[in-house]
Short mmCIF file of C-alpha atoms and ligand atoms in Angstrom, two decimals:
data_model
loop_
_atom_site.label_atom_id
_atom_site.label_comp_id
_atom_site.label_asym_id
_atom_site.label_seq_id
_atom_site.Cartn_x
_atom_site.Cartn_y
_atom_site.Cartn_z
CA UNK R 1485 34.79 -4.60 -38.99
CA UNK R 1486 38.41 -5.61 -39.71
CA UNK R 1487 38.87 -5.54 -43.49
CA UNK R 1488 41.63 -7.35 -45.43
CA UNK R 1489 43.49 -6.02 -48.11
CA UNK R 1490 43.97 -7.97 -51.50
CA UNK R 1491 47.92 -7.81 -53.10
CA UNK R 1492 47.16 -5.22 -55.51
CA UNK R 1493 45.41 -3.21 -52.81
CA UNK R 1494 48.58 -3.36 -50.60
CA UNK R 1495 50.62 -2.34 -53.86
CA UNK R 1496 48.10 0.83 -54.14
CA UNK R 1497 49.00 1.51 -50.21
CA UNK R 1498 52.49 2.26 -50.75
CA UNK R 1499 52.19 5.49 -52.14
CA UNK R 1500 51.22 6.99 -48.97
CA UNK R 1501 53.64 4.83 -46.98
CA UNK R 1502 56.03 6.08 -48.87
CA UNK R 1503 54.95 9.78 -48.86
CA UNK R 1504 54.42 9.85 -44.83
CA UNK R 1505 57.53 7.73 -44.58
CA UNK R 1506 59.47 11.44 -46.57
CA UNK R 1507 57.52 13.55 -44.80
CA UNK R 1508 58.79 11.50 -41.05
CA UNK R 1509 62.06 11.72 -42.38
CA UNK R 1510 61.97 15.86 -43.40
CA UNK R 1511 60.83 16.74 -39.71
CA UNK R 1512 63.33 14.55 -38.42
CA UNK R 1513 65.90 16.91 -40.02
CA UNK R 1514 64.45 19.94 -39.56
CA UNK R 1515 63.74 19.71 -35.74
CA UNK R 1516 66.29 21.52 -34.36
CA UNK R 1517 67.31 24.59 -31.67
CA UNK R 1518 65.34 27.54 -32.90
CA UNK R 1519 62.73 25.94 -34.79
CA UNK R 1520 59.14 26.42 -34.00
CA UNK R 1521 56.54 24.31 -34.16
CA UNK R 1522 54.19 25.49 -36.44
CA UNK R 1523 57.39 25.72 -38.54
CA UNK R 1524 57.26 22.05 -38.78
CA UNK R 1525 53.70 21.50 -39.39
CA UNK R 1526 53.87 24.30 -42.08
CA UNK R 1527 57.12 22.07 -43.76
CA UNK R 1528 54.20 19.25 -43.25
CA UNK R 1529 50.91 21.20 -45.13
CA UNK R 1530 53.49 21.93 -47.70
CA UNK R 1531 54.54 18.54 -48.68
CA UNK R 1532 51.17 17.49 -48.77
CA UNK R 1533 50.27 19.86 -51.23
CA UNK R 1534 52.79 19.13 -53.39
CA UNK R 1535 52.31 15.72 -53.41
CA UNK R 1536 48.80 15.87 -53.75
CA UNK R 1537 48.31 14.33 -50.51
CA UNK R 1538 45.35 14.55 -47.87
CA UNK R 1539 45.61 15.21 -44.34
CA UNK R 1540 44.12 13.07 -42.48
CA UNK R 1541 43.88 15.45 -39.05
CA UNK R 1542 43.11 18.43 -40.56
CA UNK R 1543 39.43 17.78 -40.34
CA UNK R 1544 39.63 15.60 -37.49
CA UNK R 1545 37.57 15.75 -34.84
CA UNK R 1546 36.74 12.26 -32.51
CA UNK R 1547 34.53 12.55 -29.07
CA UNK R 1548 37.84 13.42 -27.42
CA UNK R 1549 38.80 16.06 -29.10
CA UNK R 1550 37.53 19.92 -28.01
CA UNK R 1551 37.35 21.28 -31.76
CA UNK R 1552 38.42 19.91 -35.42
CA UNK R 1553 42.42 19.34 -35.25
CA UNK R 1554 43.44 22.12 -37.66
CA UNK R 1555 46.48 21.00 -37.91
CA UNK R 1556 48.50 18.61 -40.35
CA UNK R 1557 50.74 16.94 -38.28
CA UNK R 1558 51.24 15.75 -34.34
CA UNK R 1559 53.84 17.93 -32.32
CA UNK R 1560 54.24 16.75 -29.05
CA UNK R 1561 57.30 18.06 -26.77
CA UNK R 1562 58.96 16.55 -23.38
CA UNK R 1563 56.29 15.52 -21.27
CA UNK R 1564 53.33 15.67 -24.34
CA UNK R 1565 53.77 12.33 -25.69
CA UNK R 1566 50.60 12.01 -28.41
CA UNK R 1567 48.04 14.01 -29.90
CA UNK R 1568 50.27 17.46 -29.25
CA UNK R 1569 48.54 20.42 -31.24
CA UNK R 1570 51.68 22.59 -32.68
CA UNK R 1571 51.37 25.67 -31.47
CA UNK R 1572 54.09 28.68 -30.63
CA UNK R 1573 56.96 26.86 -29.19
CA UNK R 1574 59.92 27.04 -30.29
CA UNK R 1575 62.19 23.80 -29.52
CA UNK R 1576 64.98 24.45 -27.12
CA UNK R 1577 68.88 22.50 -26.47
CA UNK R 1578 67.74 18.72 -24.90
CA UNK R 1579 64.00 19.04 -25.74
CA UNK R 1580 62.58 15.61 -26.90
CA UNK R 1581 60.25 15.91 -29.68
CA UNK R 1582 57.24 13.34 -30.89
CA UNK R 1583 55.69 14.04 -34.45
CA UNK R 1584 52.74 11.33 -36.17
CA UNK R 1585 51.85 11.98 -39.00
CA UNK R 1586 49.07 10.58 -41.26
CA UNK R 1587 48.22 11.34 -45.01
CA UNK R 1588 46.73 9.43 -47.26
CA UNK R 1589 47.16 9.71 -51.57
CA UNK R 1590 44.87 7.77 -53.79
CA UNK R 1591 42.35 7.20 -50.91
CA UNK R 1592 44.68 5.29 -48.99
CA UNK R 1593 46.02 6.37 -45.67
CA UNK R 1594 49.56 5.75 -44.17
CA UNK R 1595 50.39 6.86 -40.29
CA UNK R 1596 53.89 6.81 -39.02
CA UNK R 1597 55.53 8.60 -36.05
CA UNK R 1598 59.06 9.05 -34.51
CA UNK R 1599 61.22 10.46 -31.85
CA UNK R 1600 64.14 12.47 -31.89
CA UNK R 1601 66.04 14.57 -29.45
CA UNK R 1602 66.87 17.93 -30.03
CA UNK R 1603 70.60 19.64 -29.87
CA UNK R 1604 72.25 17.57 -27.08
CA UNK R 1605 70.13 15.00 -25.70
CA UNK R 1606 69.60 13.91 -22.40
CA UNK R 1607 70.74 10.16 -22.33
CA UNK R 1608 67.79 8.82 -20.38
CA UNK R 1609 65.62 9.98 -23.39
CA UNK R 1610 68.05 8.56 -25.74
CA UNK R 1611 67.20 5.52 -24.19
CA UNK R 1612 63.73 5.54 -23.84
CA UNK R 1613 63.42 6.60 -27.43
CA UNK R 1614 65.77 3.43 -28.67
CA UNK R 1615 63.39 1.08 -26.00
CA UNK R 1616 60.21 2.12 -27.71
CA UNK R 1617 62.39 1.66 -31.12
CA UNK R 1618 62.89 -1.54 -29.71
CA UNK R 1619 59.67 -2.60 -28.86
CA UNK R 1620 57.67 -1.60 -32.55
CA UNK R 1621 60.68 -4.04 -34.28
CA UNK R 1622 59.58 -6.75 -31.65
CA UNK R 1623 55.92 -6.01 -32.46
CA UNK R 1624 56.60 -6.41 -36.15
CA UNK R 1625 58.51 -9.29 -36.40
CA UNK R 1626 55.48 -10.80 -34.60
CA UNK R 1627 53.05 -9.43 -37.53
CA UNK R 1628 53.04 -12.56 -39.70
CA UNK R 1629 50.01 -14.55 -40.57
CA UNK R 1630 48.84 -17.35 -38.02
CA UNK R 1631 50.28 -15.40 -35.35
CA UNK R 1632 47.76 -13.48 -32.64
CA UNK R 1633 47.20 -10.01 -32.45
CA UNK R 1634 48.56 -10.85 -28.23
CA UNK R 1635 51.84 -11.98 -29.87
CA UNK R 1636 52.54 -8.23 -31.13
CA UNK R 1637 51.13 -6.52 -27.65
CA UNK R 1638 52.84 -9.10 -26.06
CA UNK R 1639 56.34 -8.25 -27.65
CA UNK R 1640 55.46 -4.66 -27.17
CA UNK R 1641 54.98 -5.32 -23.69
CA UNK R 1642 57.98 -7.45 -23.15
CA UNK R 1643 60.42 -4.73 -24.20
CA UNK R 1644 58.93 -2.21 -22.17
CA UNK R 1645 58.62 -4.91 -18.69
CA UNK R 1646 62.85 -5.43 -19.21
CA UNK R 1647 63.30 -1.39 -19.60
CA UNK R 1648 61.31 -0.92 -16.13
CA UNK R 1649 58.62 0.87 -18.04
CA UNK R 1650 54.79 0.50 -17.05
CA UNK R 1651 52.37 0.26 -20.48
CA UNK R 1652 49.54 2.66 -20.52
CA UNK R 1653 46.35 0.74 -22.62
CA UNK R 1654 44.27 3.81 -23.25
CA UNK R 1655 45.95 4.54 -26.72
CA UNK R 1656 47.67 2.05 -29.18
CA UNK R 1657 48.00 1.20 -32.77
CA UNK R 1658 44.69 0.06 -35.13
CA UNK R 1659 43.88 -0.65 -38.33
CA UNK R 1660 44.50 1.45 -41.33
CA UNK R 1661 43.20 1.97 -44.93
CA UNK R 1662 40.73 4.21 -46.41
CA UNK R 1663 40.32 5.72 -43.11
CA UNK R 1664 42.96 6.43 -40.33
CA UNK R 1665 41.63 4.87 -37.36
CA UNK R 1666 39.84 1.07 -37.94
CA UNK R 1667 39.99 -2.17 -36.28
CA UNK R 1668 41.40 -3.42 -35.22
CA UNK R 1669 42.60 -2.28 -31.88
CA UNK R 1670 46.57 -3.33 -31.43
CA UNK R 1671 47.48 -2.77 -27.48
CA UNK R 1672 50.89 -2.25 -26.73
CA UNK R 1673 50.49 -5.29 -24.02
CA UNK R 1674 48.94 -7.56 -23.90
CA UNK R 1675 48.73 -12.23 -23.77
CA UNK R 1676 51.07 -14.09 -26.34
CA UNK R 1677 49.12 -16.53 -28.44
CA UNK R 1678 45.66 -14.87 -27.30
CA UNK R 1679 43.49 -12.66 -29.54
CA UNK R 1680 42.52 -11.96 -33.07
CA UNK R 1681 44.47 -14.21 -35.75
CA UNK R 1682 46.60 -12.71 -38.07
CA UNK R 1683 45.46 -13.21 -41.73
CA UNK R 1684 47.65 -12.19 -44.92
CA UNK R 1685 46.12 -8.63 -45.99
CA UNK R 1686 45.83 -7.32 -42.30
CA UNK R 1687 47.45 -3.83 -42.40
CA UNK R 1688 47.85 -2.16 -38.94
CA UNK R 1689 49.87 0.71 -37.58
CA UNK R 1690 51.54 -0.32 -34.32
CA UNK R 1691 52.97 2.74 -32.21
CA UNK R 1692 54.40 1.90 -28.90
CA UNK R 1693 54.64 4.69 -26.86
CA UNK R 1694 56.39 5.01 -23.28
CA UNK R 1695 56.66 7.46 -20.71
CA UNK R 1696 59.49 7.40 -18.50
CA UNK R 1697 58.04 7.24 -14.72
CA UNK R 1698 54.09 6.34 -15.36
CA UNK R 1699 51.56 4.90 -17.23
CA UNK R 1700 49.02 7.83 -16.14
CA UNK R 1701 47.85 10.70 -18.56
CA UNK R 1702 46.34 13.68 -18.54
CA UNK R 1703 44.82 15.98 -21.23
CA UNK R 1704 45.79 19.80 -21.78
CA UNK R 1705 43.23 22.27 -21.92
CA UNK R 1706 43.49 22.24 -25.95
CA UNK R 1707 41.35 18.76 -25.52
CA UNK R 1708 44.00 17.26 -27.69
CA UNK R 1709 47.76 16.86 -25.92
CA UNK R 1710 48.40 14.16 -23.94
CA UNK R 1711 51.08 14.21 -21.18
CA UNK R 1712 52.09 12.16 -18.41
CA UNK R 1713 50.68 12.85 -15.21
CA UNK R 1714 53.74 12.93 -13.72
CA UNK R 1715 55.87 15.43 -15.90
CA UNK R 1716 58.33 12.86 -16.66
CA UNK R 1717 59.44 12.98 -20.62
CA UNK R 1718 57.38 10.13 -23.49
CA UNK R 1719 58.77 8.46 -26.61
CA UNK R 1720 56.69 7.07 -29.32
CA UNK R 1721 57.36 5.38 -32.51
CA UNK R 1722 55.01 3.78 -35.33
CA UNK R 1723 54.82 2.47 -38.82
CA UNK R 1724 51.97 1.32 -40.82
CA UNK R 1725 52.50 -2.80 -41.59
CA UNK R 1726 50.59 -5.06 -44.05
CA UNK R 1727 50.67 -8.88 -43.12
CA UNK R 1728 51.58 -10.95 -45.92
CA UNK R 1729 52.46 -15.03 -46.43
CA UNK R 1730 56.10 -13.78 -45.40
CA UNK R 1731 57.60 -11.17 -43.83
CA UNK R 1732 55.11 -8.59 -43.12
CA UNK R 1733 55.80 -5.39 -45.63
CA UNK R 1734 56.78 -2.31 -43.49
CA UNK R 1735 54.77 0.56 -45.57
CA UNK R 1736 56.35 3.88 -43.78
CA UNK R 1737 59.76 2.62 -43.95
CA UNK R 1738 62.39 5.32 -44.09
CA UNK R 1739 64.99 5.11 -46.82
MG1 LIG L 1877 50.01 8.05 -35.99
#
């Protein structure tokens, strides 16, 4: 069921957006040569219990996954481009890095992710992390009422078709409120001017992500990591949006 959100109820959202939005922003700057990963989702359970946040991954366990997450936070490095479980790695000179993070304060969840190279970056993943950057403002700018839910994959798509980059359809962005995951579905390709109509009080994360040599996947041992089936290195970016009569109101936007 795709719910819509009244004003007041988008109001009550920004809490969180604003909360994951810090949080994005605090791993950003702590990723760095000689940091480990559980580091970073430790820096993660921390802010959330200051805030007064909830995880939302914590507890999280879909079909997919091989046990409950345990973990606060999304690490995934190089060639793990969702879902990575932080474990004991310890981020080396040109590494790429992926963290998504969800939390949610009052009852209402916020998801955002980002990617950011590590000591001196390679400049093909410099690239590859500004064309997915790319491709979530395209997707945005298409999020405004009367416009289709294609119009957004479509934009997504677009980006990625001029960078050379195949789209993989498995995993893309969805709708977001009391729970993490809701409808609706938001591929990251898809037919301009075809699918589900945009309505004011839509809120959606949309998370292009992009793999530099494939579209294919395959799943680590852990049930949960994601990499491409090729070894080449992923990007991914999202923010949670609510439509409105205007512009559409970016809720993880970092300050
Ligand atoms: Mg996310």
């Amino acid at each position: 069921m795709i719910e819509l959100r009244t004003p007041t109820q988008i109001e009550q959202m920004r809490p969180a957006g604003r909360f994951v939005a810090s949080v994005i922003s605090a791993l950003a700057e702590k990723a760095a040569v000689g940091v480990n990963l559980l580091e970073l989702d430790e820096l993660a359970h921390r802010m959330i219990k200051d805030a007064g946040a909830e995880s939302c991954y914590i507890d999280y366990h879909p079909s997919f996954g091989a046990s409950p997450f345990g973990k606060v936070l999304c690490t995934s490095v190089n060639d793990a481009v969702l879902h990575g479980l932080p474990h004991d790695y310890t981020l080396a000179d040109g590494d790429l890095l992926s963290v998504d993070f969800a939390a949610s304060i009052d009852g209402w969840v916020s998801d955002s992710a980002l990617s950011v190279t590590v000591g001196t970056p390679d400049p093909k993943d410099q690239r590859l992390i500004d064309t997915a950057q790319q491709a979530l403002d395209a997707g945005i700018a298409q999020a405004r009422g009367g416009n289709r839910l294609g119009d957004i994959s479509a934009a997504i798509g677009d980006v990625a078709r001029a960078a050379d980059l195949s789209v993989n359809l498995q995993f893309g962005g969805h709708g977001v409120g009391r729970t993490m995951h809701g409808e609706p579905h938001v591929p990251n390709d898809g037919r301009a001017g075809r699918g589900l109509k945009l309505k004011p009080g839509l809120v959606i994360a949309i998370e292009p992500w992009f793999l530099h040599t494939t579209d294919e996947i395959v799943f680590d041992p852990d049930g949960w990591t994601i990499r491409s089936a090729d070894g080449s290195r992923g990007a991914h970016v999202e923010h949670t949006i609510a439509i409105t009569d205007g512009d559409p109101i970016v809720l993880t936007a970092r300050g």
